Coordinates of C-alpha atoms in Angstrom, one line a residue:
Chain A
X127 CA 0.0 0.0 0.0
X128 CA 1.0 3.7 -0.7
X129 CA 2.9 4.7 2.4
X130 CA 1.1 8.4 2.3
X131 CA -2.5 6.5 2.5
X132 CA -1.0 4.4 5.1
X133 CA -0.5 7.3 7.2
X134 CA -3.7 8.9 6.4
X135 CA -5.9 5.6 7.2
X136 CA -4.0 5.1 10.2
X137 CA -4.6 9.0 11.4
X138 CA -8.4 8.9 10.9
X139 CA -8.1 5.2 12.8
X140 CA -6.6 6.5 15.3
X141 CA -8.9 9.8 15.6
X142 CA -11.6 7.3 15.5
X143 CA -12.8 9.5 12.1
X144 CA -13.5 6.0 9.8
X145 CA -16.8 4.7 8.9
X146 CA -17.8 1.3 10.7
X147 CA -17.4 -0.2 7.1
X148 CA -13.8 1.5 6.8
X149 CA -13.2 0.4 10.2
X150 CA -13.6 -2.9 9.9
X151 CA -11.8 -3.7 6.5
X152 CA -9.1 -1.7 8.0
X153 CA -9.0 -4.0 11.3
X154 CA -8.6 -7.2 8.8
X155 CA -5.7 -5.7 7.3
X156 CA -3.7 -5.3 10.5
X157 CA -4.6 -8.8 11.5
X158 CA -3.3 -10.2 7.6
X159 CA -0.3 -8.0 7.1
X160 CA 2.0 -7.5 10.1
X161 CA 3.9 -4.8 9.5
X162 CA 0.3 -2.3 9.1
X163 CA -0.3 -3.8 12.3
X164 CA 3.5 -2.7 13.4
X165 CA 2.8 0.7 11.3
X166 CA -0.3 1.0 13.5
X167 CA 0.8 0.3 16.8
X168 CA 4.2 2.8 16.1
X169 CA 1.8 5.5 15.2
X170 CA -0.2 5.4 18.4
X171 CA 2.4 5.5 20.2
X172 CA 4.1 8.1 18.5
X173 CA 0.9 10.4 17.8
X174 CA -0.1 10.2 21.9
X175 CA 3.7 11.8 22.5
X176 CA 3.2 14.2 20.4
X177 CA -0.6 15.1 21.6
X178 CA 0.9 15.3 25.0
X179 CA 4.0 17.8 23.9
X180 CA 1.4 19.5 22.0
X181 CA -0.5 20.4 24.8
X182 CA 1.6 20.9 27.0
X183 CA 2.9 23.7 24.4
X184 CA -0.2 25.1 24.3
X185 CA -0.6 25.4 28.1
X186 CA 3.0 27.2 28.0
X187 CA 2.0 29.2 25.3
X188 CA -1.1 30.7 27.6
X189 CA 0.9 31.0 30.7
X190 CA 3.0 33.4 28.7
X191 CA 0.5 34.9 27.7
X192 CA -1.4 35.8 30.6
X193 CA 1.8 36.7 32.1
X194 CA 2.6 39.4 29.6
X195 CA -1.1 40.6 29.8
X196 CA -0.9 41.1 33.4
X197 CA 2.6 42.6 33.4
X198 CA 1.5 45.7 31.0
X199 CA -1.7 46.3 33.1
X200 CA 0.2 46.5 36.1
X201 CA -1.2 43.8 37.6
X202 CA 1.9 42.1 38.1
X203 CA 4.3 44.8 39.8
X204 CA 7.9 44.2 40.9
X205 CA 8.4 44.1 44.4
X206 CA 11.9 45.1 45.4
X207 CA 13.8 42.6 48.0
X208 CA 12.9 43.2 51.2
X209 CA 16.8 43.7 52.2
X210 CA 19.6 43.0 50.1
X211 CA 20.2 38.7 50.7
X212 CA 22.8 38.1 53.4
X213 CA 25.8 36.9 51.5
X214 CA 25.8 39.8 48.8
X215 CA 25.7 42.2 52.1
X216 CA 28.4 40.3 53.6
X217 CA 30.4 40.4 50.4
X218 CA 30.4 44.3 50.0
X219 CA 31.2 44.5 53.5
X220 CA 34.1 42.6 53.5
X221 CA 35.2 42.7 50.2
X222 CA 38.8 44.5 51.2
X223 CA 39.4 42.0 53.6
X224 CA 38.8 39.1 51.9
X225 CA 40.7 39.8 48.9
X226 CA 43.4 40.6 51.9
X227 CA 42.8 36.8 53.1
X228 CA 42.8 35.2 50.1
X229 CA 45.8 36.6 48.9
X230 CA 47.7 35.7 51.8
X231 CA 46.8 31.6 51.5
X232 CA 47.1 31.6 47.9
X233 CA 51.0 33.3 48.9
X234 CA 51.4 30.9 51.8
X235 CA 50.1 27.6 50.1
X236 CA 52.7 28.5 47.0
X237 CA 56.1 28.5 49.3
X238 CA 54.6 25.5 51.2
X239 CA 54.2 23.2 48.4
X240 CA 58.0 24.6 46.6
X241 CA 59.5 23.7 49.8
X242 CA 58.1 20.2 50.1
X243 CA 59.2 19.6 46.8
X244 CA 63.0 21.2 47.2
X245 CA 63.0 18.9 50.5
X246 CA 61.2 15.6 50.0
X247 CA 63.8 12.9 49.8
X248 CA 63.7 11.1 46.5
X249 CA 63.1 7.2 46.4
X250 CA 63.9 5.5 43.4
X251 CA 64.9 2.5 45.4
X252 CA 61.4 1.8 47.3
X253 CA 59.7 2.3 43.2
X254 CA 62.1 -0.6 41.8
X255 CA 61.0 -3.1 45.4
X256 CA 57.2 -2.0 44.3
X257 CA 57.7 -3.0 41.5
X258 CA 59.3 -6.0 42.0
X259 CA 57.2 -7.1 44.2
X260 CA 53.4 -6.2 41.8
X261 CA 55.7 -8.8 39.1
X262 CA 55.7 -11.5 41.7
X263 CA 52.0 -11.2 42.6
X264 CA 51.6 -11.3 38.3
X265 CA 53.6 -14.5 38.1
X266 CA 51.6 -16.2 41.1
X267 CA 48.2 -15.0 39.2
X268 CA 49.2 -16.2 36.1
X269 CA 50.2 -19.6 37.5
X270 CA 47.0 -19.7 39.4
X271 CA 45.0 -18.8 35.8
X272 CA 47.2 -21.4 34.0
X273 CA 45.4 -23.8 36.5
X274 CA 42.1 -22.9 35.9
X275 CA 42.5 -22.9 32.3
X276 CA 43.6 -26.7 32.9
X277 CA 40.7 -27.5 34.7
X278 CA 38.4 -26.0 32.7
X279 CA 39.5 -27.8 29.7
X280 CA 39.6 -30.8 31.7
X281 CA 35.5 -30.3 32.2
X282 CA 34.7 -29.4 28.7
X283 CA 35.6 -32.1 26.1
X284 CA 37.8 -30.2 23.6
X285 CA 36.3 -32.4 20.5
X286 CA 32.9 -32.1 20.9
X287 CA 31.4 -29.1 18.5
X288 CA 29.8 -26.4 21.0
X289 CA 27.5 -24.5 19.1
X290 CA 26.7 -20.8 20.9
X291 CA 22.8 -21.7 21.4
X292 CA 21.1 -18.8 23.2
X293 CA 21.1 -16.5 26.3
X294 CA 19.2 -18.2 29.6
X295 CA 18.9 -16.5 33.3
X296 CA 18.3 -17.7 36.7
X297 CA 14.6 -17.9 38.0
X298 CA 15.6 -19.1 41.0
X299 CA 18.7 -18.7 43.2
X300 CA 19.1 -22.4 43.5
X301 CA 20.2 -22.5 40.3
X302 CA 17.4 -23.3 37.9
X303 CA 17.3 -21.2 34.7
X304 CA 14.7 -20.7 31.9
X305 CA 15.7 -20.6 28.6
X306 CA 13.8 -21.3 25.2
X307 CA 12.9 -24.9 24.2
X308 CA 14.2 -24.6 20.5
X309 CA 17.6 -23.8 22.0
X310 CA 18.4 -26.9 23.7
X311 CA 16.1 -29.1 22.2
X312 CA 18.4 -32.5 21.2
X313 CA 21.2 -31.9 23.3
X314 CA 23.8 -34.3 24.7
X315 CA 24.9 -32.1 27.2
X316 CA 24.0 -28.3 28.1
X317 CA 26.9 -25.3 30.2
X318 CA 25.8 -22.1 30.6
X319 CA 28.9 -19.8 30.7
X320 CA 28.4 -16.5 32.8
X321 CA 30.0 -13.1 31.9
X322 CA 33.2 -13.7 33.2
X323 CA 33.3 -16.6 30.7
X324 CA 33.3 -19.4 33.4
X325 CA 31.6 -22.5 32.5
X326 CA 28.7 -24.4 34.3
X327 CA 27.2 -28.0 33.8
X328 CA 23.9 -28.3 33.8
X329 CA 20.9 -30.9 33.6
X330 CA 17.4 -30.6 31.7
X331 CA 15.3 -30.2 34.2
X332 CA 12.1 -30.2 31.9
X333 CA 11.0 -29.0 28.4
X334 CA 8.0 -27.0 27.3
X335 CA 7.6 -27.3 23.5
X336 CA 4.8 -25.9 23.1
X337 CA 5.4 -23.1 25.0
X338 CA 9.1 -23.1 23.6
X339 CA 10.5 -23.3 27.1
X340 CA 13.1 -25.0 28.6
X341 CA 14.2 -25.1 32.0
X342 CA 17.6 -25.9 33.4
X343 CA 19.8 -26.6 37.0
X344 CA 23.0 -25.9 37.1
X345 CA 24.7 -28.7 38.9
X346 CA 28.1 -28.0 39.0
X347 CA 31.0 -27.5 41.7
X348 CA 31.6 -23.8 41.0
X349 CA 28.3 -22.3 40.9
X350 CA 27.9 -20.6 43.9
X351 CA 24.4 -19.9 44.5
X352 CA 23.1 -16.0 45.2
X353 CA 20.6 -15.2 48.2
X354 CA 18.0 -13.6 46.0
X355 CA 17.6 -12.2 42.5
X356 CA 17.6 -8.4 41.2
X357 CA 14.3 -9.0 39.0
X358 CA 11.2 -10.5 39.7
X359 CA 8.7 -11.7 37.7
X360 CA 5.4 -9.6 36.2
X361 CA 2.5 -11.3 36.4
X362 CA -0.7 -8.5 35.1
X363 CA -0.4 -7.6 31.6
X364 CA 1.9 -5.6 30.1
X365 CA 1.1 -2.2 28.7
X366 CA 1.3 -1.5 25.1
X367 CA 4.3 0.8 24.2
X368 CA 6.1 0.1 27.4
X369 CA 9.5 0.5 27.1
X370 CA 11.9 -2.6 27.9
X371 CA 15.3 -3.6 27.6
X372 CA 17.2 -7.3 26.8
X373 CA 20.2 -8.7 27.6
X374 CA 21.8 -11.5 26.1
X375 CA 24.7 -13.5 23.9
X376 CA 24.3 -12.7 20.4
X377 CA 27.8 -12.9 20.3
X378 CA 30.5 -14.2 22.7
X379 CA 29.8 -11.8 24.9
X380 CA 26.8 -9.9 26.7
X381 CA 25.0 -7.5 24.8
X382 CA 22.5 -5.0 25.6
X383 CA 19.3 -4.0 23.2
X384 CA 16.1 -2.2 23.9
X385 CA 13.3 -1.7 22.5
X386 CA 9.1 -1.5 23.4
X387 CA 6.4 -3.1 23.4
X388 CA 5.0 -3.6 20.2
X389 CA 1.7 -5.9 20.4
X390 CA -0.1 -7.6 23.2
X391 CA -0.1 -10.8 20.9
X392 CA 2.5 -12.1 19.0
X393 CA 2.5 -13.6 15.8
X394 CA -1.0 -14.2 14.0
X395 CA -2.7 -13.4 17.5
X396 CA -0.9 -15.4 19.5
X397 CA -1.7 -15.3 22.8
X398 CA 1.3 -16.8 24.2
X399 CA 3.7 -14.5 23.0
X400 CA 3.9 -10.5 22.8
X401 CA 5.4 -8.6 19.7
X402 CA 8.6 -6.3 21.0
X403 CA 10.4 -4.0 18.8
X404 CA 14.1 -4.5 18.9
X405 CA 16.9 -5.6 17.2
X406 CA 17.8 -9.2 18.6
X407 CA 19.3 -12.1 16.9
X408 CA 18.9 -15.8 17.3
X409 CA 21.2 -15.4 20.0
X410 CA 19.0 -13.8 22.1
X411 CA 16.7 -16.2 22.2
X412 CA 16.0 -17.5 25.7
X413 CA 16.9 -13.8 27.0
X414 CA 14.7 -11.6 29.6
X415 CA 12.5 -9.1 28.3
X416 CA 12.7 -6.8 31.7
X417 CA 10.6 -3.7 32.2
X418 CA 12.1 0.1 33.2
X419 CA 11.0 -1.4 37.0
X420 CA 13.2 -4.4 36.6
X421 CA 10.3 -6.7 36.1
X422 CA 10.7 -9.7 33.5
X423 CA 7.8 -9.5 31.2
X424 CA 8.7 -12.0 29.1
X425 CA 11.3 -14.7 27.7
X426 CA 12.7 -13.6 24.4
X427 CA 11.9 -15.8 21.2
X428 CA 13.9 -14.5 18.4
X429 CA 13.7 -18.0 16.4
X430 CA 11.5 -16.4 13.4
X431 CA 12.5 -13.1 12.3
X432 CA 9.6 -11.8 9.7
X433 CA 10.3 -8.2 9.7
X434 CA 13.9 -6.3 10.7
X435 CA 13.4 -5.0 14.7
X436 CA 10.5 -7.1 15.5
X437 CA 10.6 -9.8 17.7
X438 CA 8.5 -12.2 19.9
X439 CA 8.8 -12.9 23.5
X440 CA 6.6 -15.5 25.4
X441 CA 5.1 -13.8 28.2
X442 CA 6.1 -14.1 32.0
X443 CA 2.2 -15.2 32.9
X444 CA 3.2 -18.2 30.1
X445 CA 6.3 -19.0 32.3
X446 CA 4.6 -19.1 35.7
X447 CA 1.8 -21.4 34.2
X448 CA 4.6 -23.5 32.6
X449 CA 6.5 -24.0 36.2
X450 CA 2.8 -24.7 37.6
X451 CA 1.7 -27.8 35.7
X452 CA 5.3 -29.2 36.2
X453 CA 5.1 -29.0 39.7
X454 CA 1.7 -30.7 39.4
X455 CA 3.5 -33.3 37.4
X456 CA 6.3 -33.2 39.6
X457 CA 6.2 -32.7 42.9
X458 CA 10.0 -32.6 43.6
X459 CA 10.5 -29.7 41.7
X460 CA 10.7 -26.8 43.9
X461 CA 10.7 -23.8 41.9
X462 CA 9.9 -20.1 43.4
X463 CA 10.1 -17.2 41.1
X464 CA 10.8 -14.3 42.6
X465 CA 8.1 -12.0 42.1
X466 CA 9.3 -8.2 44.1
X467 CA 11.8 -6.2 42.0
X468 CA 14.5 -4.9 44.3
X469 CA 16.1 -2.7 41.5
X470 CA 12.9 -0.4 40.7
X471 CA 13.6 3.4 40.3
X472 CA 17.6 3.3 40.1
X473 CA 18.6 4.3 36.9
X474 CA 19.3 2.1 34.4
X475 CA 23.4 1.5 34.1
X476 CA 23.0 0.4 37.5
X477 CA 20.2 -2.0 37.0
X478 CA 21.6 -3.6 33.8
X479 CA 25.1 -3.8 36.6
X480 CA 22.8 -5.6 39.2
X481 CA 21.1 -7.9 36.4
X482 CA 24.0 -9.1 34.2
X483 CA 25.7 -11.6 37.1
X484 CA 22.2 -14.3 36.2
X485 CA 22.3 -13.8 32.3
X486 CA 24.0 -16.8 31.0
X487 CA 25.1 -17.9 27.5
X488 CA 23.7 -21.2 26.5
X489 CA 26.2 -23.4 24.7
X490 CA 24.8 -26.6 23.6
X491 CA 27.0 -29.6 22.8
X492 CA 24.7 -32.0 20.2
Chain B
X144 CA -7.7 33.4 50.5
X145 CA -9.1 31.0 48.1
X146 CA -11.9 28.4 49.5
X147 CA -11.2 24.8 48.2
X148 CA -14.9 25.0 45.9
X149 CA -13.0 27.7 44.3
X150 CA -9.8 26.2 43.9
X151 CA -11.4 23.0 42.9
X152 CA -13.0 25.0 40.0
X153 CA -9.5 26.7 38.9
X154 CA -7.8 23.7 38.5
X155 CA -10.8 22.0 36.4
X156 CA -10.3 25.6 34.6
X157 CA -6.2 24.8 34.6
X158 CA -6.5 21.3 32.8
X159 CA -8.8 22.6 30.2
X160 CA -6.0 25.5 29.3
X161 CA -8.8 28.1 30.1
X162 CA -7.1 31.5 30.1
X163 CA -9.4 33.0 32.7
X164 CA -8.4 30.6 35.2
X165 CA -4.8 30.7 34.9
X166 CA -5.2 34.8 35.0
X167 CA -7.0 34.2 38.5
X168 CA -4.3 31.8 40.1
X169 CA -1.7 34.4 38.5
X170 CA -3.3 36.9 40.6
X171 CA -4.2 34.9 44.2
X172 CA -0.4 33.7 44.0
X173 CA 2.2 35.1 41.8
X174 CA 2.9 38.1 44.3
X175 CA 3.5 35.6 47.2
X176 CA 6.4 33.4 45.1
X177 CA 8.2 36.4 43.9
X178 CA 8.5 37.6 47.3
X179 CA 9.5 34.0 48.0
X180 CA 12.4 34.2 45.3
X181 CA 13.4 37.9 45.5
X182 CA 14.1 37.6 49.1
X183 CA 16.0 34.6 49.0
X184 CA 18.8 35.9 46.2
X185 CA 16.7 35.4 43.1
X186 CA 15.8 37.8 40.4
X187 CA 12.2 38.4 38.3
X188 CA 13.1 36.4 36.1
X189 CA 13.9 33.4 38.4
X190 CA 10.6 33.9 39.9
X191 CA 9.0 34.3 36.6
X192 CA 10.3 30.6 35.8
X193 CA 9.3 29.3 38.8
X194 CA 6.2 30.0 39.0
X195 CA 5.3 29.1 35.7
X196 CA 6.6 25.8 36.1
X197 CA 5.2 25.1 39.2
X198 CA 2.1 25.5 37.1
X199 CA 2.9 22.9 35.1
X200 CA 3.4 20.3 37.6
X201 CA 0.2 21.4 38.9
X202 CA -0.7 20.8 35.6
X203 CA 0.8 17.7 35.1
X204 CA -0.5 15.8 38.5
X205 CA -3.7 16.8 37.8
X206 CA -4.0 15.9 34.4
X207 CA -2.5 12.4 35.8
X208 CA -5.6 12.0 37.0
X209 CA -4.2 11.4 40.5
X210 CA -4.6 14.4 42.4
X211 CA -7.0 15.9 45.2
X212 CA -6.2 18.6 46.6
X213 CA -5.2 18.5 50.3
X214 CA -4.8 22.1 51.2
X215 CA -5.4 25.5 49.7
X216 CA -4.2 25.6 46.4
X217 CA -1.9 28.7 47.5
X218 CA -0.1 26.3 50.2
X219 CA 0.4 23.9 47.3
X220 CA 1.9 26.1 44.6
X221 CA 3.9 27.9 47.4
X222 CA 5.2 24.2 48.6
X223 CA 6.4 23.5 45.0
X224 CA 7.8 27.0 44.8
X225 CA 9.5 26.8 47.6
X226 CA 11.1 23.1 46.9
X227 CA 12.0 23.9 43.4
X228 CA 13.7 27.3 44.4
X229 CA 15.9 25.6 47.4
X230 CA 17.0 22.8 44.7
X231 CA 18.4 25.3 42.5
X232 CA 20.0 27.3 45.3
X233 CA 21.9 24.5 46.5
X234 CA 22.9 24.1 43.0
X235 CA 24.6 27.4 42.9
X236 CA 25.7 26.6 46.0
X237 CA 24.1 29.1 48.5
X238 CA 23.0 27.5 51.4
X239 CA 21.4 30.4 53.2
X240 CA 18.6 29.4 55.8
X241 CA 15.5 30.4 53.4
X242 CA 13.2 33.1 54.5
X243 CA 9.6 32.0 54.3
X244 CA 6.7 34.5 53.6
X245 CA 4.1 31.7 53.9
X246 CA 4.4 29.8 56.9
X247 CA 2.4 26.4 55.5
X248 CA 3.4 24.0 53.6
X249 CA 3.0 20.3 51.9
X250 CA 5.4 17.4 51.0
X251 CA 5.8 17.3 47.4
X252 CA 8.4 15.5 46.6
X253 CA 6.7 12.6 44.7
X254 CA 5.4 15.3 42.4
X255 CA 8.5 17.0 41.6
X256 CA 9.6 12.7 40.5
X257 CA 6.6 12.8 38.2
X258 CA 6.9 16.2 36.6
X259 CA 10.9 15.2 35.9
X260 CA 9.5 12.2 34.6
X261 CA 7.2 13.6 32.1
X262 CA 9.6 16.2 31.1
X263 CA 11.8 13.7 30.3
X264 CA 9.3 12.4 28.2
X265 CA 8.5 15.7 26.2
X266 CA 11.9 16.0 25.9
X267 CA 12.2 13.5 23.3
X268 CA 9.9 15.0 21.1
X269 CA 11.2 18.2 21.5
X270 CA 14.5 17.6 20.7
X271 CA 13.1 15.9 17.6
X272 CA 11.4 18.7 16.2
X273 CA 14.3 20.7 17.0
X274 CA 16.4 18.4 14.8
X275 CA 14.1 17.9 11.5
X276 CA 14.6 21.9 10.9
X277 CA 12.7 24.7 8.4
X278 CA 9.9 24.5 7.0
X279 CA 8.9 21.1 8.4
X280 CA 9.1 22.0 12.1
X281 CA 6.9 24.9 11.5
X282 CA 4.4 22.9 9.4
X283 CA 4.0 20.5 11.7
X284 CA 3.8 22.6 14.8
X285 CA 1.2 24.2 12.4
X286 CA -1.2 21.1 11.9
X287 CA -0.6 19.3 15.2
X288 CA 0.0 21.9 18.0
X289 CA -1.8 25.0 16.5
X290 CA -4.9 22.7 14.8
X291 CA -4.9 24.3 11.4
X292 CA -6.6 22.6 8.9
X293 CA -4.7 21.7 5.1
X294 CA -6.0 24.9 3.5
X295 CA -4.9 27.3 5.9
X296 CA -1.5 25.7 5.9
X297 CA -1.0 25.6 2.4
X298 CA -2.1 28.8 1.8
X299 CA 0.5 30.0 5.0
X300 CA 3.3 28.5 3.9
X301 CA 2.9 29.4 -0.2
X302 CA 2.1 25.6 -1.0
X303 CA 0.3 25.7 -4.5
X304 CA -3.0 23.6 -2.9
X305 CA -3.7 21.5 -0.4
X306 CA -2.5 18.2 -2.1
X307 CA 0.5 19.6 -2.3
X308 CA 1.0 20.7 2.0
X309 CA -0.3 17.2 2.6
X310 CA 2.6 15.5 0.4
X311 CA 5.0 17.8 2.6
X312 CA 3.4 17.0 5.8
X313 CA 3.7 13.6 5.1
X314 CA 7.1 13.8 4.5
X315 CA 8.3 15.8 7.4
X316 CA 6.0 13.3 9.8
X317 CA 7.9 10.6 8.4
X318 CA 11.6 12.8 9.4
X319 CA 10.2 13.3 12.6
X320 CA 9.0 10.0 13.4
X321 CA 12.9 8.3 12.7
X322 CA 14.2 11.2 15.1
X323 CA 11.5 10.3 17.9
X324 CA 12.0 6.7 17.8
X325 CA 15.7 6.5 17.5
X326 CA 15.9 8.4 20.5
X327 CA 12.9 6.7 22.1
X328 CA 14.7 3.8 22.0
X329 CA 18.3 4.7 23.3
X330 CA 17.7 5.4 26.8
X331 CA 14.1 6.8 27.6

């Protein structure tokens, strides 16, 4: 379709201006092609910021306005300050001495610091022990690394092909992780590798296919479990246009994206998954979708890409009910999502800092 | 002294931009914060600004839907006044003990958080129309902040008809919405 009449059938949409008839045919069309349903949904979004700015230019514009009235009618007449504020008076009535003062110190702090540095001893002998001694600590680090490096080699069979699945993160602090079904489905043998590149065994704890969900325990040595997570988990609906943020392992390392909500419903109306705009990669599949409270509001499902910066993510409420009929299933699974965000309200460098310690690569050995 | 029926009534005159009402609230308070900011080192000016933008988070909070007012509407505009003003003192560092010509006042913290909020917000677009430049900042501020219609506008800005300002606006809309959502999505 012609992108101008695009616009212009979206507008009177929006402004509710169409014809039941026009209405409806246009609804269809959102439903059968995505991206005038993603045209749509950008517009509102983008139209209610600017009616907001608009009025709230308006409403500046009067207050201006009335101000300027009242001023020439003399409604609005200066009052002089009642005394002069207390510093200024202080100022001009010791200006002279001040300057007097400051003078003095700037005089007095100059010679100090010349005759410290005409007097202080030079040590070049102390710098060369300092030294010295940092080059040991190196050599014991390095040795110490060399042995890790051993061990972790030992734990990871160097033949087998590790393909760089997906992104998963802890639900609960005992270990367990979510990540999405597609990524680990077929595997011989799962680790999750955390930010500071150290790898973790894990076991399958169940899979979800239809909801595309997997769910993992680390069960490994080195894993040293935290008290509590950062995030918790959103259970009401998400709002439309909501800003969020992703992190995950496109790549060999973490990577931050965000983006907003998109759709309630994800592809063809389903109900299992919202629509999020960002740009994500299969990589990120299996990543949070976390809200500006630090709430996850979904699992990220970047599987099937149709358009460039759209994505799906199954919703947290599809999660919780997930965990729920396994437990029914299972009564040894004892699984407690965390629902309270403790990182609402600090700005957002800080919360990705607090978050990024649970987000785990997935690399899947098949 | 205002009575609360009556202040009730200005604000339902604020949120509906009604220039009457923001003329009486001008009058019942301005007088009171520019004593406020003259006597604690400000200028007109500063107290022009404050003012004004204490009128916008009254604005603001009540537009939000959320707001009932608790005490006389002068305590409240002096209580945002008088926070505002102190914050940008201790910016310029003067930390004189303030002198208060109106003895009441109100917490309002949590409002000051939402008004930063929303500025935040508006922000974004701003910054976006300040970035897609001549003729299409104009022309849009023309359709969708001033409400003229196509003719007007095309006749305004020279266009040779309607069809014509229509193919423009679409064109600037399009400019402005890349700005507003490249922005919207680093870091809102």
């Amino acid at each position: 379709m012609d992108q101008i009449v695009l616009l212009d059938r979206t507008e009177r949409y929006l402004r509710g201006e169409m014809t039941p008839e026009e209405r409806f045919a246009f609804e269809e069309l959102r439903k059968e092609k995505q991206e005038v349903d993603q045209f749509v949904v950008e517009h509102h979004l983008f139209a209610a910021n600017l009616e907001t700015y608009a009025e709230m230019e308006r409403f500046k514009a009067n207050l201006y306005d009335v101000h300027h009235t009242l001023k020439e009618t003399g409604e609005l007449a200066e009052v002089k300050p009642a005394e002069t504020g207390r510093l200024v008076a202080f100022w001009s009535k010791y200006r002279r001495t001040i300057a007097v003062a400051a003078s003095i110190a700037g005089i007095t702090a100059l010679l100090t610091s010349t005759v410290t540095l005409i007097f202080s001893p030079k040590t070049p002998i102390r710098d060369i022990e300092e030294l010295r001694r940092k080059v040991n600590t190196l050599e014991v680090r390095t040795n110490t690394q060399d042995r890790q490096i051993k061990a972790v080699n030992q734990k990871i069979d160097p033949n087998a092909a590790v393909t760089f699945g997906g992104t998963s993160f802890l639900i609960d602090p005992k270990g367990y992780l979510v990540t999405s079904a597609h990524v680990v489905d077929n595997a011989r043998q799962v680790f999750v590798q955390n930010k500071d590149g150290q790898d973790l065994k894990t076991e399958l704890v169940y899979i979800d296919k239809d909801r595309d969900l997997a769910v993992l325990k680390i069960k490994d040595q080195d894993f040293i479990a935290p008290t509590s997570l950062p995030y918790g988990f959103r259970k009401a609906v998400s709002d439309l246009a909501e800003p969020v943020f992703t992190l995950g392992y496109p790549k060999d390392e973490i990577v931050y994206g965000e983006g907003y909500l998109s759709a309630l419903t994800g592809l063809k109306g389903d109900t299992l998954a919202s629509q999020i705009a960002i740009s994500a990669n299969p990589g990120n599949s299996g990543g949070p979708v976390i809200n500006r409270n630090g709430e996850i509001i979904g699992i990220l499902n970047a599987r099937q890409t149709q358009a460039v910066g759209v994505v799906f993510a199954i919703t947290s409420r599809q999660l919780i009910r997930s965990i729920e009929e396994h437990k029914e299933k299972d009564s040894s699974l004892n699984i407690k999502l965390p629902t309270r965000s403790t990182i609402r309200g600090i700005d957002r460098i800080q919360q990705v800092k607090k978050i990024d310690d649970y987000i785990y690569m997935v690399k899947v050995i098949g | 002294m205002g009575n609360y029926s009556k202040d009730e009534e200005l604000l339902d005159g604020l949120i509906s931009n009604d220039k009457l009402a923001i003329e009486t609230i001008y009058k019942d308070n301005y007088r009171l914060i520019q004593q406020l900011v003259v006597q604690n080192n400000g200028s007109e000016d500063d107290a022009r600004d404050i003012f004004q933008e204490a009128l916008i988070v009254l604005y603001q909070k009540v537009r939000s839907g959320e707001f009932s007012l608790q005490c006389q509407l002068r305590t409240y505009i002096y209580s945002v006044c008088r926070r505002m003003w102190l914050k940008r003192l201790q910016q310029k560092r003067i930390y004189d003990t303030p002198v208060d010509p109106h003895s009441e006042q109100v917490p309002v913290e949590e409002d000051l958080e939402l008004h930063d909020q929303l500025d935040r917000q508006y922000g974004v677009m701003r910054s976006a129309l300040g970035k897609i430049g001549e003729p299409c900042k104009s022309l849009l501020e023309a359709f969708y902040i001033h409400n003229k219609n196509m003719q007007e506008i095309s006749s305004y800005f020279g266009y040779t008809n309607a069809d014509n300002a229509k193919n423009q606006k679409y064109k600037c809309l399009m400019r402005l919405k890349k700005l507003f959502f490249t922005q919207y999505k680093n870091g809102n």
